Tab-separated table of C-alpha atoms in Angstrom:
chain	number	residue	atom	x	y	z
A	969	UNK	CA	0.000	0.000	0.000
A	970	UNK	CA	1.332	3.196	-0.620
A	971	UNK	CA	1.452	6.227	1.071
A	972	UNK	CA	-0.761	9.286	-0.077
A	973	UNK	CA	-1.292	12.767	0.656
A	974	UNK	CA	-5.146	13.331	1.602
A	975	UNK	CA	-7.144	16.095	0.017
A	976	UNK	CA	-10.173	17.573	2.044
A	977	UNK	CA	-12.138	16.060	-0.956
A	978	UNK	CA	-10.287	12.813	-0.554
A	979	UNK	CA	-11.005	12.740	3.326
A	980	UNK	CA	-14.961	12.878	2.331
A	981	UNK	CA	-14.447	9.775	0.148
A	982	UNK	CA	-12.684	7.538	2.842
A	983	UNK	CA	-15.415	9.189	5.721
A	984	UNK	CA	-17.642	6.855	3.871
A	985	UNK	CA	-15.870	3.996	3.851
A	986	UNK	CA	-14.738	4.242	7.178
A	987	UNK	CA	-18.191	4.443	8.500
A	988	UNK	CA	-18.642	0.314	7.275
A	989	UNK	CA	-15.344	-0.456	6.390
A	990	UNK	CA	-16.844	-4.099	5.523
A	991	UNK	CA	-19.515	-2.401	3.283
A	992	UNK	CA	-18.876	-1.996	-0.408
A	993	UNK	CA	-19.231	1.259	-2.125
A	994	UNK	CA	-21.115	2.095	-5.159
A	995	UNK	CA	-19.912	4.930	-6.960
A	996	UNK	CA	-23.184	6.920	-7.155
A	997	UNK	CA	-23.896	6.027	-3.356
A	998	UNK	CA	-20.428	7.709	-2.721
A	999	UNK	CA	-21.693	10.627	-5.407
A	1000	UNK	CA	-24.838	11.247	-3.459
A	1001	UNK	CA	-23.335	11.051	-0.029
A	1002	UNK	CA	-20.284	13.345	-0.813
A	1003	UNK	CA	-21.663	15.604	-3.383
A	1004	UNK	CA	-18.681	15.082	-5.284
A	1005	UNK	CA	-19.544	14.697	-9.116
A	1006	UNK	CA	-18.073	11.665	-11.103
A	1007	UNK	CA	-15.253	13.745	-12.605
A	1008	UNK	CA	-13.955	14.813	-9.090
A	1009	UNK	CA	-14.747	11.056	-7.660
A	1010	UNK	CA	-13.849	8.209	-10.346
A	1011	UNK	CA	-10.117	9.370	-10.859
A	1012	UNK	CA	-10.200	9.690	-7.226
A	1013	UNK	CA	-11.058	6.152	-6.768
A	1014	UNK	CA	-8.780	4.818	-9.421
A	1015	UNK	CA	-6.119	6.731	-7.742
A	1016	UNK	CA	-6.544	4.971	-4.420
A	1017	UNK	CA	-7.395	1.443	-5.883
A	1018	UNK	CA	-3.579	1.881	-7.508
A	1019	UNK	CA	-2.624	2.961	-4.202
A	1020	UNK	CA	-3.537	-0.232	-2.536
A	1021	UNK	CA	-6.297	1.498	-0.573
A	1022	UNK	CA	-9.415	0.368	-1.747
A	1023	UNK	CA	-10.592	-3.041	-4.117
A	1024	UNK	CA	-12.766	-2.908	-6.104
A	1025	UNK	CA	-14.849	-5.992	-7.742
A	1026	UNK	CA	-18.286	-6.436	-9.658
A	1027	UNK	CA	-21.858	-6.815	-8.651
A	1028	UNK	CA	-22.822	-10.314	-8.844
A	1029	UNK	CA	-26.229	-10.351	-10.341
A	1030	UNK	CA	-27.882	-11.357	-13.310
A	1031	UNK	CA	-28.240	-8.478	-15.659
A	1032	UNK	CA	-30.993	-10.006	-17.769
A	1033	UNK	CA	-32.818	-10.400	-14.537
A	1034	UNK	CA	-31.998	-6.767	-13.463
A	1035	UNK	CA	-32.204	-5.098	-16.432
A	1036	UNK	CA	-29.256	-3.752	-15.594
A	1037	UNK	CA	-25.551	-4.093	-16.187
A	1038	UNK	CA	-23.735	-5.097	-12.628
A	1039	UNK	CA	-22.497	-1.961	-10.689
A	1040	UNK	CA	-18.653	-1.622	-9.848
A	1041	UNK	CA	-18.316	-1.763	-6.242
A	1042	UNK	CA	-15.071	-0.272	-3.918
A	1043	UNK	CA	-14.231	-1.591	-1.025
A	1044	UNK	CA	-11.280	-0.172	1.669
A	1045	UNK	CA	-8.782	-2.450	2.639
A	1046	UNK	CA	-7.942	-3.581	6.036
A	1047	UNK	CA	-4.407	-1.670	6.250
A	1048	UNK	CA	-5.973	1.821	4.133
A	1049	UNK	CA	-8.949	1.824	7.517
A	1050	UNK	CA	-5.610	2.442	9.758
A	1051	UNK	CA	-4.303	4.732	7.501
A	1052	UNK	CA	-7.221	6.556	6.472
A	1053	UNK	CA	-7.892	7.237	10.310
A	1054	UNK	CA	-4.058	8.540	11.219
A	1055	UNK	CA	-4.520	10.570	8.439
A	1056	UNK	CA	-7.700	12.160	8.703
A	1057	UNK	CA	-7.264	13.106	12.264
A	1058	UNK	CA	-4.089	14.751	11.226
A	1059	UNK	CA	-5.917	16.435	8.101
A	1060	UNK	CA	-8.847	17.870	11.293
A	1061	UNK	CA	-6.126	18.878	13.458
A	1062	UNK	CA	-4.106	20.623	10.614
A	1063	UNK	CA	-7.538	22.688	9.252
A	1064	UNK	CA	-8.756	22.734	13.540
A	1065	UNK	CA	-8.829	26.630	14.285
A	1066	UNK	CA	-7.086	28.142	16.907
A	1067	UNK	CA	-8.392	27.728	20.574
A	1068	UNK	CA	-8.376	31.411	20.842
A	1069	UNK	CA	-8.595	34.362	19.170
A	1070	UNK	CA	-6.379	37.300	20.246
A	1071	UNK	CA	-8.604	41.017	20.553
A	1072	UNK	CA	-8.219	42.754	17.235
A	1073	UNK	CA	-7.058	46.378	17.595
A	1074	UNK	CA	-9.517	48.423	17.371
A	1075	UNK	CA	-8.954	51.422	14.303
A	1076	UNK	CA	-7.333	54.481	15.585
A	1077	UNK	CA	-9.868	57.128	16.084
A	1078	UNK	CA	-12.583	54.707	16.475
A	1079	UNK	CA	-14.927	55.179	19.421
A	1080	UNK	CA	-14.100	53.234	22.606
């Protein structure tokens, strides 16, 4: 698996799949929970499946039955749920704002 460096847009991807990491992901489930559109999400997902993070595999149905064709699924692998969860607490406490503020100056001549 291979290291990567995670984009807020990437962290909302791997949110989902760390919710169920057993669960596989459709990639208009992922769409409608993110609100990331496919040309923002499927390179996304092809980047991490060549990462080693996530697997991904094909709906086993009949598509005659269905009417359908079977739906690509992702899945996260075991080592990528450690990983994603070091690195998205990092990514929180790198965008976490300050416990304080300091008192802004107020403009000189302005009324006390």
């Amino acid at each position: 698996m291979q290291d990567l460096d995670i984009t807020p847009k990437m962290a909302k991807v791997l949110k989902v799949f760390l919710e169920d990491p057993d669960q596989p992901r459709y990639g208009f489930e992922i769409m409608r929970i993110t609100g990331l559109a496919s040309g923002s999400l499927y390179p996304m997902l092809a980047r991490l499946e060549q990462a080693g993070w996530l697997t991904k595999g094909k709906e086993n149905i009949d598509p005659h039955a269905e009417g359908r064709p079977p739906r690509l699924h992702y899945t996260i692998t075991g080592a990528a749920v450690t990983a994603a969860r070091l690195q998205l607490a990092a990514l929180s406490d790198q965008y976490r704002p300050p416990a304080s503020f300091p008192a802004r100056p107020k403009p000189h001549g302005s009324p006390a």
